[in-house]
PDB file of C-alpha atoms in Angstrom:
ATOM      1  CA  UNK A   1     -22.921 -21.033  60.893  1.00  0.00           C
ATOM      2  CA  UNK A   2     -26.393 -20.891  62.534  1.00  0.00           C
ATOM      3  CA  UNK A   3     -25.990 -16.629  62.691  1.00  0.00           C
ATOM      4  CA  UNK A   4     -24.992 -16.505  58.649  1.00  0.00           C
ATOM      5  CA  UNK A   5     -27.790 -18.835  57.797  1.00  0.00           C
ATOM      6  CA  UNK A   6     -30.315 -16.044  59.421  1.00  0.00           C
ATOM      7  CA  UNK A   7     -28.599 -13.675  57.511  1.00  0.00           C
ATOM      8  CA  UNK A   8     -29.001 -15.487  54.131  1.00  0.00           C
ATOM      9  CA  UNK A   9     -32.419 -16.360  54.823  1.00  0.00           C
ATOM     10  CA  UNK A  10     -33.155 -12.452  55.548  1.00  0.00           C
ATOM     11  CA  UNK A  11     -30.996 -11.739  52.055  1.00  0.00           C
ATOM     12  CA  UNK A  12     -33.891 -13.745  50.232  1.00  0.00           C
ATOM     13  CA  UNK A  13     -36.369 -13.093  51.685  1.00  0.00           C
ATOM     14  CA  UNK A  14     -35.830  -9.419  50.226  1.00  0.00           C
ATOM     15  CA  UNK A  15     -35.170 -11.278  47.227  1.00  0.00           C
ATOM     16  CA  UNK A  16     -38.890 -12.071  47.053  1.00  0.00           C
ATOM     17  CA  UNK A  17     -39.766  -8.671  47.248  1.00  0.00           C
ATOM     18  CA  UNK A  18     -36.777  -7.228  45.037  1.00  0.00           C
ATOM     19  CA  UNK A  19     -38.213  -9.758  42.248  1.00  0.00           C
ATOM     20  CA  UNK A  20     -41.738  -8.291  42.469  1.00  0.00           C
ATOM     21  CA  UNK A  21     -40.465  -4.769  42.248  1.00  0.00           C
ATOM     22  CA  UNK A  22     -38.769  -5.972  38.986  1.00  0.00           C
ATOM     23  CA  UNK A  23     -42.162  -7.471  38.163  1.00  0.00           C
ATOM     24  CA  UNK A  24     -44.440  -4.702  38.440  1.00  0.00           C
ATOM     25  CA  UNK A  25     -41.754  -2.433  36.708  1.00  0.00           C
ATOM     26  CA  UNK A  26     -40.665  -4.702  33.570  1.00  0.00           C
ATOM     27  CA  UNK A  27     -44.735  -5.751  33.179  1.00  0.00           C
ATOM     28  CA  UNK A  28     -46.120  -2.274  33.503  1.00  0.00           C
ATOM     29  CA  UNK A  29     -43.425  -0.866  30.551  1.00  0.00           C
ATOM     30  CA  UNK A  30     -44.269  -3.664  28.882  1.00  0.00           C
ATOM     31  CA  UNK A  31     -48.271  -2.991  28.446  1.00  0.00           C
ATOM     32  CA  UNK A  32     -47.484   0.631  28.322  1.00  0.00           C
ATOM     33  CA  UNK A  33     -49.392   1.417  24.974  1.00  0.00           C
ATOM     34  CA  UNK A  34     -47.231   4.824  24.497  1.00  0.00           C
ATOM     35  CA  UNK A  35     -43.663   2.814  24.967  1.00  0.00           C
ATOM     36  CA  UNK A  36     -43.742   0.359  22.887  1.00  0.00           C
ATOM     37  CA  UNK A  37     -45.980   1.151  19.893  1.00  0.00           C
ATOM     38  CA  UNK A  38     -44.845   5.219  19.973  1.00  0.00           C
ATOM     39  CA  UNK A  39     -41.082   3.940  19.931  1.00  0.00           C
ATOM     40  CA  UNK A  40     -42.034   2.663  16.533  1.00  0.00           C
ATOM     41  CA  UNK A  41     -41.943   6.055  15.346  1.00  0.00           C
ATOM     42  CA  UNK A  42     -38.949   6.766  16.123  1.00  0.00           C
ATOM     43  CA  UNK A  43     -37.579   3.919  15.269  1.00  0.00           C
ATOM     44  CA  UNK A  44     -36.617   4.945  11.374  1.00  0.00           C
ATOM     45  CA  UNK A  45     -34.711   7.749  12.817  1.00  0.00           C
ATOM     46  CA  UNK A  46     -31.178   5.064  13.580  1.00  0.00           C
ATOM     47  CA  UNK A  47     -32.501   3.880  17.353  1.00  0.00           C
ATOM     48  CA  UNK A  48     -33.099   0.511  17.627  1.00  0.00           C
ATOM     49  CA  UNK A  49     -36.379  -0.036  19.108  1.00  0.00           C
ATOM     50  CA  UNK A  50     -35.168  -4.067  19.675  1.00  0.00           C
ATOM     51  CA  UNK A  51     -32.832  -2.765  22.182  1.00  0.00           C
ATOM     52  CA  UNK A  52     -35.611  -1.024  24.264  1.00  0.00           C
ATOM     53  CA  UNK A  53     -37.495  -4.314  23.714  1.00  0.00           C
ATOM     54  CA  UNK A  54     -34.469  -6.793  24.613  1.00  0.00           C
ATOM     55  CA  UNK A  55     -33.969  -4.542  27.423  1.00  0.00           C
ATOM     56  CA  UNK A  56     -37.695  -4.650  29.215  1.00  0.00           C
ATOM     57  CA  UNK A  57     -38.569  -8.323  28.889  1.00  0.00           C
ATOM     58  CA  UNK A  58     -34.889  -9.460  30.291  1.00  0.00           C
ATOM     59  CA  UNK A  59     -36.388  -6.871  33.486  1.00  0.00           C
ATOM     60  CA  UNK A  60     -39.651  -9.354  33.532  1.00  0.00           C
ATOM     61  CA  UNK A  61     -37.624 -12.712  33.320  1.00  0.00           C
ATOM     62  CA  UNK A  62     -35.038 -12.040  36.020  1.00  0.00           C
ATOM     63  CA  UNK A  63     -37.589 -10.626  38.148  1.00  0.00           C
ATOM     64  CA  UNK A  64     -39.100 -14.165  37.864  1.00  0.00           C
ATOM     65  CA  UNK A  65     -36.087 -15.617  38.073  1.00  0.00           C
ATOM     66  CA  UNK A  66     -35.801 -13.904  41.325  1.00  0.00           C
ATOM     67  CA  UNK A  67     -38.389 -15.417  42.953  1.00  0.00           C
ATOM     68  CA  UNK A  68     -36.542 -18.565  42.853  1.00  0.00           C
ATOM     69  CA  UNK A  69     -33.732 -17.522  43.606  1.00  0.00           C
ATOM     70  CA  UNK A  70     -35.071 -16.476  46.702  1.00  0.00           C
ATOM     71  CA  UNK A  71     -36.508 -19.571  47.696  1.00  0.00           C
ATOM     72  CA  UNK A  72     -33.827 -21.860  46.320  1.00  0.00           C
ATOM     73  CA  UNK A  73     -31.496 -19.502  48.911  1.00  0.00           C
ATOM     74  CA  UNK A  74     -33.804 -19.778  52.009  1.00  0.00           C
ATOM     75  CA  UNK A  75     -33.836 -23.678  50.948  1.00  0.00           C
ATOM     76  CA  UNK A  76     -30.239 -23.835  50.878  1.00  0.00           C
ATOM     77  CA  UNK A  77     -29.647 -21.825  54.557  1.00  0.00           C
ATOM     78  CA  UNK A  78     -32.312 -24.122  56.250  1.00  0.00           C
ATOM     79  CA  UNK A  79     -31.360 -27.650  55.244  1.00  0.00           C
ATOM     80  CA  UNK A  80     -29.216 -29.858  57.008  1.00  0.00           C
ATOM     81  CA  UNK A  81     -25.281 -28.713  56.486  1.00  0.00           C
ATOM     82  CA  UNK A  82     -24.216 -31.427  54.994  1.00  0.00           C
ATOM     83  CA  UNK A  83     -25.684 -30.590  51.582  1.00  0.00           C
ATOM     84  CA  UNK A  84     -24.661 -27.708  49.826  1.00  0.00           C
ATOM     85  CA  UNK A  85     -26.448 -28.303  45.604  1.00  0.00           C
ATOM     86  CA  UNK A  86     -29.119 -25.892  46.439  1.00  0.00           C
ATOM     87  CA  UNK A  87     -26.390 -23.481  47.133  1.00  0.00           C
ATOM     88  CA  UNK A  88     -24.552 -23.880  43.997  1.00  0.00           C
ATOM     89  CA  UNK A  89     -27.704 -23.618  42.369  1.00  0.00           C
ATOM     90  CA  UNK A  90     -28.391 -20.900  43.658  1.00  0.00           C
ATOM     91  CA  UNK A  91     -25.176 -19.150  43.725  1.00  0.00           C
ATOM     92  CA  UNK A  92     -25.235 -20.109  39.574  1.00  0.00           C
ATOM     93  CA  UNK A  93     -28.518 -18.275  39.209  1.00  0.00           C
ATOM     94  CA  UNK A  94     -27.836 -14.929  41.017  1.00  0.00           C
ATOM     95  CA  UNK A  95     -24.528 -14.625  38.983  1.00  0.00           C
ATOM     96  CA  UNK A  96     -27.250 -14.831  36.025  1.00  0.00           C
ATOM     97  CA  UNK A  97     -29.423 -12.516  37.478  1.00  0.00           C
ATOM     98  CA  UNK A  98     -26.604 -10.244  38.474  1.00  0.00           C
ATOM     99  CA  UNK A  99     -25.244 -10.334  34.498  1.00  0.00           C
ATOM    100  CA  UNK A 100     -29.244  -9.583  33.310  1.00  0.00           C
ATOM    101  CA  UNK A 101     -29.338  -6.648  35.414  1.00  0.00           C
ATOM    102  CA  UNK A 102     -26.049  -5.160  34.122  1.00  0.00           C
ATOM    103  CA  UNK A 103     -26.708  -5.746  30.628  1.00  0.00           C
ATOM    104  CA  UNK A 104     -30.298  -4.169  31.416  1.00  0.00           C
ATOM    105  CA  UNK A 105     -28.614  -0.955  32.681  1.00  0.00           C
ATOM    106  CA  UNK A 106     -26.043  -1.071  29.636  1.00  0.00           C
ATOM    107  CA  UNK A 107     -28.952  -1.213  27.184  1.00  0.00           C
ATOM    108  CA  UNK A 108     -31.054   1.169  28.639  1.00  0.00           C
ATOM    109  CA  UNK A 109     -28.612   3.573  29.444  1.00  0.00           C
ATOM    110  CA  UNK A 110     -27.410   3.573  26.054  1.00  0.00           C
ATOM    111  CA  UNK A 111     -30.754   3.343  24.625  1.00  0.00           C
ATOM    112  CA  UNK A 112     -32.095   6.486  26.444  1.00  0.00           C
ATOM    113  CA  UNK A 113     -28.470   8.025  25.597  1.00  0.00           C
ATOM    114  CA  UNK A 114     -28.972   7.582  21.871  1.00  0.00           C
ATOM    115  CA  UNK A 115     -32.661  10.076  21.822  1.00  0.00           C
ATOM    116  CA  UNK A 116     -30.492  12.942  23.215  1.00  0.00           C
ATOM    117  CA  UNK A 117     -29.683  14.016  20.057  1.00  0.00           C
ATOM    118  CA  UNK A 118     -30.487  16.253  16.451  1.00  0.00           C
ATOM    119  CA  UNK A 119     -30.575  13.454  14.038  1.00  0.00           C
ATOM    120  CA  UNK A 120     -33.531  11.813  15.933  1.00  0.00           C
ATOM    121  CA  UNK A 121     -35.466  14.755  16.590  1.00  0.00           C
ATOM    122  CA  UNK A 122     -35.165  16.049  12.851  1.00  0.00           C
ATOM    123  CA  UNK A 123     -35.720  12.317  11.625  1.00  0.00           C
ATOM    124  CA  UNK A 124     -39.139  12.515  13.530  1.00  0.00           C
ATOM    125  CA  UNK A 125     -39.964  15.864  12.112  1.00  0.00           C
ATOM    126  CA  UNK A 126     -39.173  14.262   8.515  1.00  0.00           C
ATOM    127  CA  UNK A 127     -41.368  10.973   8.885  1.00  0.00           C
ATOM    128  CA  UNK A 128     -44.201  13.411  10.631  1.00  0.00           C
ATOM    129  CA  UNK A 129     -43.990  15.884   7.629  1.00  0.00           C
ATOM    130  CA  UNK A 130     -43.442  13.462   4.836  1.00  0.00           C
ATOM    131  CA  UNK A 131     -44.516  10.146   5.697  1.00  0.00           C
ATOM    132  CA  UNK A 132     -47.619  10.243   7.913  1.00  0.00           C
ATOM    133  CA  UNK A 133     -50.661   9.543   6.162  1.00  0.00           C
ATOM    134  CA  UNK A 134     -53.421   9.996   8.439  1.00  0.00           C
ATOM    135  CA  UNK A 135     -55.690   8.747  11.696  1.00  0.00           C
ATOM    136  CA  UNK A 136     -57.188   6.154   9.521  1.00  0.00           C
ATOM    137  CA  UNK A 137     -54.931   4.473   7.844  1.00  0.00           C
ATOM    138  CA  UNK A 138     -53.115   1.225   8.725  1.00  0.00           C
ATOM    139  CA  UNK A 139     -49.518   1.575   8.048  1.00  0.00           C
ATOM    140  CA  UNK A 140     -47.070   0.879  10.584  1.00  0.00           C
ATOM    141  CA  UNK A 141     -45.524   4.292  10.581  1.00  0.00           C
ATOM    142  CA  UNK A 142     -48.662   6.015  10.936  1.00  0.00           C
ATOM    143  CA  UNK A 143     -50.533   4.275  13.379  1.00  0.00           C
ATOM    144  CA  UNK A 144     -47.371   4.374  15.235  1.00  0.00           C
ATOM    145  CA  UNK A 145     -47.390   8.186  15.214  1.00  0.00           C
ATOM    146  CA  UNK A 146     -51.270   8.040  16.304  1.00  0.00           C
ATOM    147  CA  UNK A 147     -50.686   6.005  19.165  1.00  0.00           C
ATOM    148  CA  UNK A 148     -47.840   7.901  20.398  1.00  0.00           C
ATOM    149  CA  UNK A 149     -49.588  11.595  19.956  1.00  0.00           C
ATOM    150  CA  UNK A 150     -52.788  10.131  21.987  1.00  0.00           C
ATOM    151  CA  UNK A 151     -50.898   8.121  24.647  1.00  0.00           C
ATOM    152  CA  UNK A 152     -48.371  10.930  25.384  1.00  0.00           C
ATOM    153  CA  UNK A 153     -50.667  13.885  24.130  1.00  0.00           C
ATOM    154  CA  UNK A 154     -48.279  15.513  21.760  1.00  0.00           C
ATOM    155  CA  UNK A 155     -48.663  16.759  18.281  1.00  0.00           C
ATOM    156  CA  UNK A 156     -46.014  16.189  15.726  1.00  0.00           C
ATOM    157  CA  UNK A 157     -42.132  16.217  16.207  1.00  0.00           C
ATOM    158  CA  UNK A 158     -41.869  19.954  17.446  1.00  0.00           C
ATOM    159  CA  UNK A 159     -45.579  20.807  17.542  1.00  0.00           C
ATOM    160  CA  UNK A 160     -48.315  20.769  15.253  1.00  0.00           C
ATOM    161  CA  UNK A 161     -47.094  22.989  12.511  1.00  0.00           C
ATOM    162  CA  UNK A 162     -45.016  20.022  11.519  1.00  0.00           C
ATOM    163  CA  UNK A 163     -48.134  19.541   9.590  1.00  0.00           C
ATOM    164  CA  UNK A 164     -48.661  22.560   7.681  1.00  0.00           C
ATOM    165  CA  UNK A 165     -48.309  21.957   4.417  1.00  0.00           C
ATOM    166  CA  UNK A 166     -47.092  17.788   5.099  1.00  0.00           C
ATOM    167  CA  UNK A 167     -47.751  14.946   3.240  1.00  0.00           C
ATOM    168  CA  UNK A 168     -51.358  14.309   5.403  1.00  0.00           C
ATOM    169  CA  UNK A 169     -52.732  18.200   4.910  1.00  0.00           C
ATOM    170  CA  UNK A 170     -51.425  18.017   0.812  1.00  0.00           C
ATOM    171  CA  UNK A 171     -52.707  14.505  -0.032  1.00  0.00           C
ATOM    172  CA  UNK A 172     -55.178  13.522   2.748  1.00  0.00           C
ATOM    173  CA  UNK A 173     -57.377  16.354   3.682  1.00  0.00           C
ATOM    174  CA  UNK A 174     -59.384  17.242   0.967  1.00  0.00           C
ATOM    175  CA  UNK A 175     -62.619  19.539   2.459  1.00  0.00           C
ATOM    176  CA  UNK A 176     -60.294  22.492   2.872  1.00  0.00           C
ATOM    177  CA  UNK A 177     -56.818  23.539   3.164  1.00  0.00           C
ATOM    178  CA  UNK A 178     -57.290  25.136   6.872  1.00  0.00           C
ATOM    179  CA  UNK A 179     -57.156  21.721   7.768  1.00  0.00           C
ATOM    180  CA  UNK A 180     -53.767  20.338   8.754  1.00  0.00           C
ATOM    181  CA  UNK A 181     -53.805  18.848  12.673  1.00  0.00           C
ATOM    182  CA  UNK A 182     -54.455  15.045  12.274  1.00  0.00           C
ATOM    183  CA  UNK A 183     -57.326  14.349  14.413  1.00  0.00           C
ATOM    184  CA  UNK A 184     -55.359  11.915  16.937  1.00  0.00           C
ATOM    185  CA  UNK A 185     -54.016  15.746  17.933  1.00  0.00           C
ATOM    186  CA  UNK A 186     -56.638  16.707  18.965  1.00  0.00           C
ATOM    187  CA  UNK A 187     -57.595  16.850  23.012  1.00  0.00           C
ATOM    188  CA  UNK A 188     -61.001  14.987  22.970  1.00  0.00           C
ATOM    189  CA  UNK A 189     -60.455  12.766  20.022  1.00  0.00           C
ATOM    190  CA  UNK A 190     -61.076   8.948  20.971  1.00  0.00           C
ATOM    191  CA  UNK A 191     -60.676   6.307  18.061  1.00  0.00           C
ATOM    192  CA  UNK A 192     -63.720   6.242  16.341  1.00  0.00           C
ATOM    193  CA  UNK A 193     -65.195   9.035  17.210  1.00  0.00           C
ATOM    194  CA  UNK A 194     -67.504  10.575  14.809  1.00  0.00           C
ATOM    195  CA  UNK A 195     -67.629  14.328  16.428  1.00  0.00           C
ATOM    196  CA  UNK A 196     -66.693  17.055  14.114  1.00  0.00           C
ATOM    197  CA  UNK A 197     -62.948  18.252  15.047  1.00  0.00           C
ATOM    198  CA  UNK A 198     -62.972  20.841  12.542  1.00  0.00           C
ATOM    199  CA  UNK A 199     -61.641  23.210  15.176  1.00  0.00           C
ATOM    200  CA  UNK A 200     -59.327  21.942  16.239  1.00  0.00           C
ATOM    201  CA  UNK A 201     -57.744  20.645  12.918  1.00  0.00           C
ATOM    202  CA  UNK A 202     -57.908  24.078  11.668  1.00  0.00           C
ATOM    203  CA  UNK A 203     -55.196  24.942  14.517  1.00  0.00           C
ATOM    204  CA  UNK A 204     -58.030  26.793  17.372  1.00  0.00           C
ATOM    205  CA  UNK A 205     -55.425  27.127  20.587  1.00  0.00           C
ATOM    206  CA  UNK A 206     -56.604  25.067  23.020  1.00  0.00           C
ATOM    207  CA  UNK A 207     -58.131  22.463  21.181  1.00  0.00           C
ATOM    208  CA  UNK A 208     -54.989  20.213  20.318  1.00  0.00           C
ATOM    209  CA  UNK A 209     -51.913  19.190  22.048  1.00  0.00           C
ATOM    210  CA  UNK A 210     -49.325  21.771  21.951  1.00  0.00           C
ATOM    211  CA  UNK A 211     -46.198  19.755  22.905  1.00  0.00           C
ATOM    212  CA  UNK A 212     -44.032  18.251  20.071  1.00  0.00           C
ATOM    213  CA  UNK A 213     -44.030  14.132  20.324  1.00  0.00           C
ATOM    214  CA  UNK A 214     -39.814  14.454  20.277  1.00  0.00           C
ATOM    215  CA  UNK A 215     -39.907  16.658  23.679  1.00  0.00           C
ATOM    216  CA  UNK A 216     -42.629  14.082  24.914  1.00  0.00           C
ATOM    217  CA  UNK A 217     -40.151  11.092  24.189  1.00  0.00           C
ATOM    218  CA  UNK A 218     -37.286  12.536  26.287  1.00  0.00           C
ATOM    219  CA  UNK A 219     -39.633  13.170  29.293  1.00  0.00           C
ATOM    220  CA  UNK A 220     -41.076   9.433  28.990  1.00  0.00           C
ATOM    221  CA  UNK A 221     -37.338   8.433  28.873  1.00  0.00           C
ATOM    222  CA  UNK A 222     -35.947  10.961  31.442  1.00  0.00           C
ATOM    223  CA  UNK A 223     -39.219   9.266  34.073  1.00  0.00           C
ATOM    224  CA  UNK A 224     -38.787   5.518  32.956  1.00  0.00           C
ATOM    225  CA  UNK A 225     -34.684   5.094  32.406  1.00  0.00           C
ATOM    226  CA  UNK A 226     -33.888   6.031  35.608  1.00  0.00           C
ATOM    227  CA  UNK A 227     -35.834   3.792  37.775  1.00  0.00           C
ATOM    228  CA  UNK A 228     -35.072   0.646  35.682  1.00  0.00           C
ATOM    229  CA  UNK A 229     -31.138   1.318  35.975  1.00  0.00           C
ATOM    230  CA  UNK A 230     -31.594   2.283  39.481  1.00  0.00           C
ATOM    231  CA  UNK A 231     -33.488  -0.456  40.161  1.00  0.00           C
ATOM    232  CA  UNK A 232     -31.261  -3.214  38.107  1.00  0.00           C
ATOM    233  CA  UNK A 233     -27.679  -2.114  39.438  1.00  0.00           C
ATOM    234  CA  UNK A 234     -29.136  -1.716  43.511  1.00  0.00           C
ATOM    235  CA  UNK A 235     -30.424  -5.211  42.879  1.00  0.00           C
ATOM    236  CA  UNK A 236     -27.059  -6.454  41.211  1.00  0.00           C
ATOM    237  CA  UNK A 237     -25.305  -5.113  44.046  1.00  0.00           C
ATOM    238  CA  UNK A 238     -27.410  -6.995  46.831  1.00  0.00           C
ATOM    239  CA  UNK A 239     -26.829 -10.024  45.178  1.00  0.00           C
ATOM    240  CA  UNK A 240     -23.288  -9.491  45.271  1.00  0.00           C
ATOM    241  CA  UNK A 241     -23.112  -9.565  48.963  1.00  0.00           C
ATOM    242  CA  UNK A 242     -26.111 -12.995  48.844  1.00  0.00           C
ATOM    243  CA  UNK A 243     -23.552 -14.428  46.644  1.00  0.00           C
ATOM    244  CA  UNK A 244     -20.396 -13.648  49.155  1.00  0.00           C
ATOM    245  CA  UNK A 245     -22.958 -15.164  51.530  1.00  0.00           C
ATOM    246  CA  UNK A 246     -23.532 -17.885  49.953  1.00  0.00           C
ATOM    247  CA  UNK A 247     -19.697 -19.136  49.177  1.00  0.00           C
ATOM    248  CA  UNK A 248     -18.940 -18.342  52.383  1.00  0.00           C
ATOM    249  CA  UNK A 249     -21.533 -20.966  53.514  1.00  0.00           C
ATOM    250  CA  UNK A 250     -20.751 -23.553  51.062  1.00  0.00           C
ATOM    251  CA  UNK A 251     -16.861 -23.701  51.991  1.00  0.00           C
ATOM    252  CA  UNK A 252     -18.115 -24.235  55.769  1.00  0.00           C
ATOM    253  CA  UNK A 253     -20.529 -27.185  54.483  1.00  0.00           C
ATOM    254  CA  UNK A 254     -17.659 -28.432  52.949  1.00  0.00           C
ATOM    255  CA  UNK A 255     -15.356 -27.719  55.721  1.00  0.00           C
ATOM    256  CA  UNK A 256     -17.706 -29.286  58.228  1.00  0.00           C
ATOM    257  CA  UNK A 257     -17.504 -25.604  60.119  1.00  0.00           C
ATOM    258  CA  UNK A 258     -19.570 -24.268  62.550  1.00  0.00           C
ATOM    259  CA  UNK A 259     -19.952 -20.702  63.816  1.00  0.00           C
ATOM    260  CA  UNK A 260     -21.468 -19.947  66.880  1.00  0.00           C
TER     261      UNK A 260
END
């Protein structure tokens, strides 16, 4: 028993680290300014933004979980064998941890399925082009779409001429109808800012992002999906084998065995 009680403390001990890994991941997606408030542009489009949501804090609160899992597990190997509760605790939380990360993967995956597809892409070119209503205005839609074309410099769904002759350049702009790029478009543009963007909102190359906001979605899925099902079903799997591991040790408490 002495040589499997090694090997479960070893198990948790990467435990501690797996569950900062999740940390780090699930936390940074979740302060992310351009994943959470750009998804909201997107969201009128059939997606459900909850799932994303769901998805990314369930990532933060097993990686927590994690960490005591890990000790609870290095706990239950070192103790005297003649107790095996922190055991069944923690065999009871990895199989919690190990159904978290699967239904992680599950909503992700179908999550970052669901964008790979003409009905969201032509649903962002319609809220762009007939709902957005400017860089100073306070409507949900709107400052979503400003948020997202700053964080993940884009322009629109396809590119800036989205705006030609939209909603903003027919009802908003008002100097001159050259002017049709919203200024959060614009390369240099900061909120607040009081320099003259004339430029670029007049469509000068060079002056205003050039990629469309739909494109810039799929890349921010294509980097970010990936490493949180990668990360959630090679965790899931090692806690298989702790769990094996730690059955295997609570049937020799109970047994009384020893292995040499």
């Amino acid at each position: 028993m002495e040589c499997m009680k090694f090997v479960m403390f070893g198990f948790n001990v990467v435990f501690w680290l797996a569950g900062a890994a999740m940390l780090g991941v699930g936390i940074w997606l979740a302060v992310d300014p351009g994943a959470f408030d750009a998804l909201g542009a997107v969201e009128s489009a059939g997606m459900d933004n909850d799932m994303w949501a769901i998805a990314v804090y369930t990532f933060i609160g097993i990686g927590a979980l994690v960490f005591l899992v890990g000790f609870l597990g290095c706990w239950g190997a070192c103790i005297s064998d003649d107790s095996s509760v922190p055991l069944w605790i923690y065999s009871i939380l990895v199989g919690i941890c190990i159904l978290g990360e699967i239904t992680v993967a599950i909503l992700i995956g179908v999550y970052w399925t669901s964008v790979d597809n003409g009905g969201v892409r032509e649903a962002m070119e319609y809220d762009c082009h007939n709902k957005y209503m400017g860089e100073d205005t306070t409507d949900a839609l709107s400052t979503s779409w400003n948020t997202m074309q700053q964080e993940w410099e884009c322009c629109g769904s396809n590119g800036a001429d989205d705006y030609q002759y939209s909603y903003y350049d027919n009802h908003t702009i008002t100097a001159t109808d050259d002017i049709y790029i919203p200024k959060t478009c614009c390369i240099n543009y900061k909120s607040g800012s009081t320099e003259d963007f004339t430029s670029c909102q007049n469509g000068t190359a060079g002056t205003y992002y050039e990629q469309g906001c739909y494109d810039a979605l799929v890349e921010f899925l294509d980097e970010s999906a990936p490493i949180i099902i990668g990360i959630a079903c090679g965790f899931a799997g090692l806690q298989i084998i702790g769990l094996i591991f730690a059955c295997c040790l609570i049937h020799k408490k109970s047994d009384g065995g020893k292995y040499v």
